Each structure stands twice: as C-alpha cells, then as structure tokens.
Amino acid sequence: MLFDAAGRLHAARRIYCLGLRSCHAAAWHFHYMLSLLGDRTVMLDDAGGTGLDAIRGAGPDDVLLAASVEPYA
C-alpha cells in the first residue's frame, strides 16, 4: 500500500497537498520539500477559504496528498 502510494506520487504530473488544522504543518512540509526540487506541488491553502480553487485544474495524471489524523480534519 505504501509502495503503491509512493509510485503514484512519483508518476504524478502535479501533487496537490491538503492539510487542515493540526495536519496543515505535515502537508505544508511535504509541499515545501518537493518545491525545492521543482514545481510539481500545489499547496491547497489560501486566505478566505479559496485554497481549494487551485484544484479545479487537476486532471487524471495528478494526485491529492491529504494529511489527516483520525478523528479530526
């Protein structure tokens, strides 16, 4: 399962990163580290709740990395 996820992330054209509340730091760190290697990641975070607007350009070659901790966001 983890190997499959890594393969999908590696093959993705773009990786959208989402982390709400306490999970924001984990998603942002993933995005930041990959941004040092190129421009394949998009952090879905912006003022006024407009962060999700960026995902409307997502296609079948893109993936969403969502950080979450049960039972929270």
mmCIF file of C-alpha atoms in Angstrom:
data_model
loop_
_atom_site.group_PDB
_atom_site.id
_atom_site.type_symbol
_atom_site.label_atom_id
_atom_site.label_comp_id
_atom_site.label_asym_id
_atom_site.label_seq_id
_atom_site.Cartn_x
_atom_site.Cartn_y
_atom_site.Cartn_z
ATOM 1 C CA MET A 1 0.000 0.000 0.000
ATOM 2 C CA LEU A 2 2.775 2.482 0.895
ATOM 3 C CA PHE A 3 4.798 1.351 -2.117
ATOM 4 C CA ASP A 4 1.765 1.958 -4.368
ATOM 5 C CA ALA A 5 1.254 5.447 -2.904
ATOM 6 C CA ALA A 6 4.928 6.300 -3.469
ATOM 7 C CA GLY A 7 4.655 5.126 -7.072
ATOM 8 C CA ARG A 8 1.609 7.288 -7.691
ATOM 9 C CA LEU A 9 3.320 10.338 -6.182
ATOM 10 C CA HIS A 10 6.410 9.706 -8.301
ATOM 11 C CA ALA A 11 4.409 9.347 -11.528
ATOM 12 C CA ALA A 12 2.078 12.304 -10.925
ATOM 13 C CA ARG A 13 2.205 15.354 -13.142
ATOM 14 C CA ARG A 14 1.190 17.529 -10.201
ATOM 15 C CA ILE A 15 0.736 16.778 -6.488
ATOM 16 C CA TYR A 16 -1.912 18.762 -4.638
ATOM 17 C CA CYS A 17 -1.266 18.935 -0.881
ATOM 18 C CA LEU A 18 -4.024 19.406 1.690
ATOM 19 C CA GLY A 19 -3.815 19.506 5.458
ATOM 20 C CA LEU A 20 -6.366 21.185 7.681
ATOM 21 C CA ARG A 21 -5.948 22.370 11.260
ATOM 22 C CA SER A 22 -3.245 20.410 13.085
ATOM 23 C CA CYS A 23 -2.393 18.497 9.877
ATOM 24 C CA HIS A 24 -1.510 21.668 7.978
ATOM 25 C CA ALA A 25 2.160 21.521 9.040
ATOM 26 C CA ALA A 26 2.657 17.989 7.691
ATOM 27 C CA ALA A 27 1.109 18.812 4.303
ATOM 28 C CA TRP A 28 2.970 22.121 4.060
ATOM 29 C CA HIS A 29 6.306 20.478 4.899
ATOM 30 C CA PHE A 30 5.782 17.833 2.191
ATOM 31 C CA HIS A 31 4.926 20.598 -0.297
ATOM 32 C CA TYR A 32 7.895 22.717 0.762
ATOM 33 C CA MET A 33 10.438 19.900 0.484
ATOM 34 C CA LEU A 34 9.248 18.966 -3.014
ATOM 35 C CA SER A 35 9.132 22.621 -4.063
ATOM 36 C CA LEU A 36 12.901 22.714 -3.533
ATOM 37 C CA LEU A 37 13.194 20.119 -6.315
ATOM 38 C CA GLY A 38 10.740 21.645 -8.793
ATOM 39 C CA ASP A 39 7.245 22.987 -9.252
ATOM 40 C CA ARG A 40 5.196 19.781 -9.166
ATOM 41 C CA THR A 41 3.348 20.549 -5.919
ATOM 42 C CA VAL A 42 0.484 22.895 -5.123
ATOM 43 C CA MET A 43 -0.434 23.682 -1.518
ATOM 44 C CA LEU A 44 -4.198 23.959 -1.218
ATOM 45 C CA ASP A 45 -4.154 26.765 1.299
ATOM 46 C CA ASP A 46 -5.089 30.404 0.872
ATOM 47 C CA ALA A 47 -6.823 33.258 2.630
ATOM 48 C CA GLY A 48 -10.584 33.336 2.810
ATOM 49 C CA GLY A 49 -11.013 29.634 2.158
ATOM 50 C CA THR A 50 -10.058 29.958 -1.520
ATOM 51 C CA GLY A 51 -7.234 27.422 -1.350
ATOM 52 C CA LEU A 52 -9.268 24.672 -2.964
ATOM 53 C CA ASP A 53 -9.760 26.804 -6.094
ATOM 54 C CA ALA A 54 -6.366 25.626 -7.386
ATOM 55 C CA ILE A 55 -7.519 22.007 -7.661
ATOM 56 C CA ARG A 56 -10.075 22.756 -10.372
ATOM 57 C CA GLY A 57 -7.231 22.364 -12.893
ATOM 58 C CA ALA A 58 -6.468 18.820 -11.707
ATOM 59 C CA GLY A 59 -6.592 16.011 -14.207
ATOM 60 C CA PRO A 60 -6.192 12.234 -14.341
ATOM 61 C CA ASP A 61 -2.386 12.476 -14.122
ATOM 62 C CA ASP A 62 -2.499 14.404 -10.826
ATOM 63 C CA VAL A 63 -2.792 13.193 -7.232
ATOM 64 C CA LEU A 64 -4.021 14.645 -3.959
ATOM 65 C CA LEU A 65 -1.956 14.105 -0.821
ATOM 66 C CA ALA A 66 -4.245 14.699 2.162
ATOM 67 C CA ALA A 67 -2.805 14.690 5.672
ATOM 68 C CA SER A 68 -5.280 13.746 8.391
ATOM 69 C CA VAL A 69 -5.429 12.353 11.897
ATOM 70 C CA GLU A 70 -8.460 10.357 12.986
ATOM 71 C CA PRO A 71 -10.980 11.584 14.146
ATOM 72 C CA TYR A 72 -10.021 15.153 13.160
ATOM 73 C CA ALA A 73 -9.897 17.052 9.869
#
